[in-house]
Amino acid sequence: MGRKPRIDQDELRSLIAEGWSNSQLAAHFGVTDSGILQAKRAAGLSKPMTDHSRALPWKLTREHSQSGPATNLRNLSAVAQGRTIPKEKLNTALRWASRLVDNDLDVTYDPERGFQEAPARGSSHIAMVLAEAEQAMRPTPNDQDVTDRPPDATPKM
């Protein structure tokens, strides 16, 4: 068993900035693509994994993991965690969740039957996931530049 190749983090940062792919980096450093991913994580050069366990607290069966409700919940969770998703997917998830909340509905999950719409009782899971996504989409005061203000909102001297 040989010694693990040492990946110089400064060189790794430089090559990533130049646009090298993971495969190119792996060949350069003599490691696998997985080794590059581990080195990126160790150097703080990769985004943390998105955790959807709050939005999807159930153990989904394989057949239900790609269903509409599961996909919509994952998309809303991604947005709530600051990720960018395609606009069409976001709009679909927002419309779906808003329809449920507006009609006082929630979802339940059963491994046998999959996702089911049900009357919201007490705190709504869908309402919570939707609220977290909407909160993350709200612009902060720093997001709005002076040039984004309507003409009547320009400070007067």
PDB file of C-alpha atoms in Angstrom:
ATOM      1  CA  MET A   1       0.000   0.000   0.000  1.00  0.00           C
ATOM      2  CA  GLY A   2       1.517   3.278  -1.128  1.00  0.00           C
ATOM      3  CA  ARG A   3       1.487   6.654   0.489  1.00  0.00           C
ATOM      4  CA  LYS A   4      -1.444   8.944  -0.301  1.00  0.00           C
ATOM      5  CA  PRO A   5      -0.523  11.674  -2.782  1.00  0.00           C
ATOM      6  CA  ARG A   6      -0.391  15.104  -1.143  1.00  0.00           C
ATOM      7  CA  ILE A   7      -2.531  17.730  -2.833  1.00  0.00           C
ATOM      8  CA  ASP A   8      -1.196  21.224  -2.343  1.00  0.00           C
ATOM      9  CA  GLN A   9      -4.222  23.376  -1.478  1.00  0.00           C
ATOM     10  CA  ASP A  10      -2.742  26.573  -2.934  1.00  0.00           C
ATOM     11  CA  GLU A  11      -2.031  24.840  -6.239  1.00  0.00           C
ATOM     12  CA  LEU A  12      -5.517  23.282  -6.149  1.00  0.00           C
ATOM     13  CA  ARG A  13      -7.110  26.728  -5.626  1.00  0.00           C
ATOM     14  CA  SER A  14      -5.073  28.174  -8.483  1.00  0.00           C
ATOM     15  CA  LEU A  15      -5.976  25.401 -10.922  1.00  0.00           C
ATOM     16  CA  ILE A  16      -9.674  25.600  -9.986  1.00  0.00           C
ATOM     17  CA  ALA A  17      -9.569  29.369 -10.602  1.00  0.00           C
ATOM     18  CA  GLU A  18      -8.135  28.595 -14.057  1.00  0.00           C
ATOM     19  CA  GLY A  19     -11.182  26.438 -14.756  1.00  0.00           C
ATOM     20  CA  TRP A  20      -9.698  22.944 -14.520  1.00  0.00           C
ATOM     21  CA  SER A  21     -12.272  20.129 -14.315  1.00  0.00           C
ATOM     22  CA  ASN A  22     -12.262  17.540 -11.535  1.00  0.00           C
ATOM     23  CA  SER A  23     -10.995  14.927 -14.014  1.00  0.00           C
ATOM     24  CA  GLN A  24      -8.116  17.176 -15.088  1.00  0.00           C
ATOM     25  CA  LEU A  25      -7.244  17.883 -11.458  1.00  0.00           C
ATOM     26  CA  ALA A  26      -7.355  14.173 -10.584  1.00  0.00           C
ATOM     27  CA  ALA A  27      -4.986  13.305 -13.437  1.00  0.00           C
ATOM     28  CA  HIS A  28      -2.653  16.154 -12.484  1.00  0.00           C
ATOM     29  CA  PHE A  29      -2.442  15.168  -8.812  1.00  0.00           C
ATOM     30  CA  GLY A  30      -2.538  11.399  -9.449  1.00  0.00           C
ATOM     31  CA  VAL A  31      -5.749  10.751  -7.513  1.00  0.00           C
ATOM     32  CA  THR A  32      -9.333   9.801  -8.323  1.00  0.00           C
ATOM     33  CA  ASP A  33     -12.166  12.276  -8.953  1.00  0.00           C
ATOM     34  CA  SER A  34     -13.407  11.359  -5.474  1.00  0.00           C
ATOM     35  CA  GLY A  35      -9.990  12.310  -4.080  1.00  0.00           C
ATOM     36  CA  ILE A  36     -10.336  15.729  -5.702  1.00  0.00           C
ATOM     37  CA  LEU A  37     -13.794  16.197  -4.190  1.00  0.00           C
ATOM     38  CA  GLN A  38     -12.395  15.305  -0.764  1.00  0.00           C
ATOM     39  CA  ALA A  39      -9.480  17.720  -1.246  1.00  0.00           C
ATOM     40  CA  LYS A  40     -11.889  20.493  -2.300  1.00  0.00           C
ATOM     41  CA  ARG A  41     -14.001  19.917   0.819  1.00  0.00           C
ATOM     42  CA  ALA A  42     -10.879  19.899   3.033  1.00  0.00           C
ATOM     43  CA  ALA A  43      -9.712  23.171   1.457  1.00  0.00           C
ATOM     44  CA  GLY A  44     -13.152  24.788   1.843  1.00  0.00           C
ATOM     45  CA  LEU A  45     -13.568  24.997  -1.938  1.00  0.00           C
ATOM     46  CA  SER A  46     -16.887  23.195  -2.278  1.00  0.00           C
ATOM     47  CA  LYS A  47     -20.379  24.150  -1.278  1.00  0.00           C
ATOM     48  CA  PRO A  48     -21.840  22.210   1.620  1.00  0.00           C
ATOM     49  CA  MET A  49     -24.283  19.494   0.628  1.00  0.00           C
ATOM     50  CA  THR A  50     -27.912  20.519   0.642  1.00  0.00           C
ATOM     51  CA  ASP A  51     -29.845  18.801   3.433  1.00  0.00           C
ATOM     52  CA  HIS A  52     -33.509  18.168   2.633  1.00  0.00           C
ATOM     53  CA  SER A  53     -34.344  16.251   5.806  1.00  0.00           C
ATOM     54  CA  ARG A  54     -36.390  19.143   7.195  1.00  0.00           C
ATOM     55  CA  ALA A  55     -38.572  19.367   4.084  1.00  0.00           C
ATOM     56  CA  LEU A  56     -38.684  15.572   3.593  1.00  0.00           C
ATOM     57  CA  PRO A  57     -38.700  14.099   7.116  1.00  0.00           C
ATOM     58  CA  TRP A  58     -39.963  10.738   5.878  1.00  0.00           C
ATOM     59  CA  LYS A  59     -37.994   7.711   4.670  1.00  0.00           C
ATOM     60  CA  LEU A  60     -39.190   7.641   1.055  1.00  0.00           C
ATOM     61  CA  THR A  61     -39.364   4.470  -0.971  1.00  0.00           C
ATOM     62  CA  ARG A  62     -37.519   4.502  -4.273  1.00  0.00           C
ATOM     63  CA  GLU A  63     -40.778   4.674  -6.224  1.00  0.00           C
ATOM     64  CA  HIS A  64     -41.885   7.833  -4.390  1.00  0.00           C
ATOM     65  CA  SER A  65     -38.546   9.660  -4.204  1.00  0.00           C
ATOM     66  CA  GLN A  66     -38.990  11.277  -7.636  1.00  0.00           C
ATOM     67  CA  SER A  67     -42.719  11.984  -7.330  1.00  0.00           C
ATOM     68  CA  GLY A  68     -44.109  15.486  -7.804  1.00  0.00           C
ATOM     69  CA  PRO A  69     -44.512  16.239  -4.082  1.00  0.00           C
ATOM     70  CA  ALA A  70     -40.998  14.972  -3.257  1.00  0.00           C
ATOM     71  CA  THR A  71     -39.477  16.991  -6.096  1.00  0.00           C
ATOM     72  CA  ASN A  72     -41.393  20.146  -5.124  1.00  0.00           C
ATOM     73  CA  LEU A  73     -40.375  19.791  -1.466  1.00  0.00           C
ATOM     74  CA  ARG A  74     -36.709  19.306  -2.451  1.00  0.00           C
ATOM     75  CA  ASN A  75     -36.841  22.363  -4.715  1.00  0.00           C
ATOM     76  CA  LEU A  76     -38.368  24.533  -1.984  1.00  0.00           C
ATOM     77  CA  SER A  77     -35.793  23.196   0.480  1.00  0.00           C
ATOM     78  CA  ALA A  78     -32.955  24.038  -1.910  1.00  0.00           C
ATOM     79  CA  VAL A  79     -34.218  27.615  -2.246  1.00  0.00           C
ATOM     80  CA  ALA A  80     -34.608  27.921   1.528  1.00  0.00           C
ATOM     81  CA  GLN A  81     -30.934  26.924   1.839  1.00  0.00           C
ATOM     82  CA  GLY A  82     -29.809  29.599  -0.613  1.00  0.00           C
ATOM     83  CA  ARG A  83     -29.451  27.439  -3.718  1.00  0.00           C
ATOM     84  CA  THR A  84     -30.518  28.607  -7.159  1.00  0.00           C
ATOM     85  CA  ILE A  85     -32.869  26.358  -9.100  1.00  0.00           C
ATOM     86  CA  PRO A  86     -34.364  26.837 -12.577  1.00  0.00           C
ATOM     87  CA  LYS A  87     -37.203  29.357 -12.577  1.00  0.00           C
ATOM     88  CA  GLU A  88     -39.715  26.881 -14.051  1.00  0.00           C
ATOM     89  CA  LYS A  89     -39.041  24.372 -11.267  1.00  0.00           C
ATOM     90  CA  LEU A  90     -39.296  27.072  -8.622  1.00  0.00           C
ATOM     91  CA  ASN A  91     -42.574  28.391 -10.028  1.00  0.00           C
ATOM     92  CA  THR A  92     -44.033  24.872 -10.140  1.00  0.00           C
ATOM     93  CA  ALA A  93     -43.058  24.220  -6.516  1.00  0.00           C
ATOM     94  CA  LEU A  94     -44.377  27.606  -5.350  1.00  0.00           C
ATOM     95  CA  ARG A  95     -47.716  27.168  -7.156  1.00  0.00           C
ATOM     96  CA  TRP A  96     -48.124  23.638  -5.752  1.00  0.00           C
ATOM     97  CA  ALA A  97     -47.335  24.626  -2.159  1.00  0.00           C
ATOM     98  CA  SER A  98     -49.401  27.831  -2.337  1.00  0.00           C
ATOM     99  CA  ARG A  99     -52.417  25.904  -3.635  1.00  0.00           C
ATOM    100  CA  LEU A 100     -52.196  23.522  -0.691  1.00  0.00           C
ATOM    101  CA  VAL A 101     -51.732  26.270   1.900  1.00  0.00           C
ATOM    102  CA  ASP A 102     -54.503  28.439   0.376  1.00  0.00           C
ATOM    103  CA  ASN A 103     -56.889  25.469   0.583  1.00  0.00           C
ATOM    104  CA  ASP A 104     -55.834  24.606   4.161  1.00  0.00           C
ATOM    105  CA  LEU A 105     -54.254  21.343   2.979  1.00  0.00           C
ATOM    106  CA  ASP A 106     -51.043  19.579   3.898  1.00  0.00           C
ATOM    107  CA  VAL A 107     -49.320  16.401   2.714  1.00  0.00           C
ATOM    108  CA  THR A 108     -48.865  13.125   4.489  1.00  0.00           C
ATOM    109  CA  TYR A 109     -46.634  10.273   3.426  1.00  0.00           C
ATOM    110  CA  ASP A 110     -47.121   6.538   3.679  1.00  0.00           C
ATOM    111  CA  PRO A 111     -44.622   4.111   2.101  1.00  0.00           C
ATOM    112  CA  GLU A 112     -47.506   2.000   0.767  1.00  0.00           C
ATOM    113  CA  ARG A 113     -49.604   4.799  -0.763  1.00  0.00           C
ATOM    114  CA  GLY A 114     -47.069   7.579  -1.263  1.00  0.00           C
ATOM    115  CA  PHE A 115     -47.926  11.238  -0.746  1.00  0.00           C
ATOM    116  CA  GLN A 116     -51.515  12.181   0.020  1.00  0.00           C
ATOM    117  CA  GLU A 117     -53.150  15.565   0.405  1.00  0.00           C
ATOM    118  CA  ALA A 118     -54.953  15.922   3.732  1.00  0.00           C
ATOM    119  CA  PRO A 119     -56.570  18.704   5.728  1.00  0.00           C
ATOM    120  CA  ALA A 120     -53.994  20.729   7.633  1.00  0.00           C
ATOM    121  CA  ARG A 121     -54.270  20.054  11.346  1.00  0.00           C
ATOM    122  CA  GLY A 122     -52.496  22.519  13.572  1.00  0.00           C
ATOM    123  CA  SER A 123     -49.130  23.407  12.132  1.00  0.00           C
ATOM    124  CA  SER A 124     -48.847  22.653   8.429  1.00  0.00           C
ATOM    125  CA  HIS A 125     -45.676  21.037   7.114  1.00  0.00           C
ATOM    126  CA  ILE A 126     -46.214  22.534   3.642  1.00  0.00           C
ATOM    127  CA  ALA A 127     -46.824  26.004   5.112  1.00  0.00           C
ATOM    128  CA  MET A 128     -43.536  25.762   7.038  1.00  0.00           C
ATOM    129  CA  VAL A 129     -41.509  24.665   3.984  1.00  0.00           C
ATOM    130  CA  LEU A 130     -43.142  27.349   1.805  1.00  0.00           C
ATOM    131  CA  ALA A 131     -42.526  30.080   4.411  1.00  0.00           C
ATOM    132  CA  GLU A 132     -38.827  29.152   4.658  1.00  0.00           C
ATOM    133  CA  ALA A 133     -38.426  29.284   0.866  1.00  0.00           C
ATOM    134  CA  GLU A 134     -40.269  32.612   0.608  1.00  0.00           C
ATOM    135  CA  GLN A 135     -38.155  34.072   3.435  1.00  0.00           C
ATOM    136  CA  ALA A 136     -34.964  33.093   1.605  1.00  0.00           C
ATOM    137  CA  MET A 137     -36.222  34.745  -1.603  1.00  0.00           C
ATOM    138  CA  ARG A 138     -36.964  38.106   0.063  1.00  0.00           C
ATOM    139  CA  PRO A 139     -34.371  40.718  -0.800  1.00  0.00           C
ATOM    140  CA  THR A 140     -32.347  42.032   2.088  1.00  0.00           C
ATOM    141  CA  PRO A 141     -31.744  45.786   2.431  1.00  0.00           C
ATOM    142  CA  ASN A 142     -28.215  45.271   1.047  1.00  0.00           C
ATOM    143  CA  ASP A 143     -29.606  43.624  -2.100  1.00  0.00           C
ATOM    144  CA  GLN A 144     -31.277  46.826  -3.291  1.00  0.00           C
ATOM    145  CA  ASP A 145     -28.954  49.300  -4.913  1.00  0.00           C
ATOM    146  CA  VAL A 146     -29.812  53.008  -5.148  1.00  0.00           C
ATOM    147  CA  THR A 147     -30.238  52.570  -8.917  1.00  0.00           C
ATOM    148  CA  ASP A 148     -32.976  49.978  -8.263  1.00  0.00           C
ATOM    149  CA  ARG A 149     -35.168  52.507  -6.477  1.00  0.00           C
ATOM    150  CA  PRO A 150     -38.100  54.113  -8.257  1.00  0.00           C
ATOM    151  CA  PRO A 151     -37.450  57.790  -9.151  1.00  0.00           C
ATOM    152  CA  ASP A 152     -39.638  59.094  -6.296  1.00  0.00           C
ATOM    153  CA  ALA A 153     -37.573  57.114  -3.752  1.00  0.00           C
ATOM    154  CA  THR A 154     -34.309  58.877  -4.595  1.00  0.00           C
ATOM    155  CA  PRO A 155     -32.980  60.671  -1.529  1.00  0.00           C
ATOM    156  CA  LYS A 156     -33.471  64.436  -1.742  1.00  0.00           C
ATOM    157  CA  MET A 157     -30.583  66.743  -0.930  1.00  0.00           C
TER     158      MET A 157
END
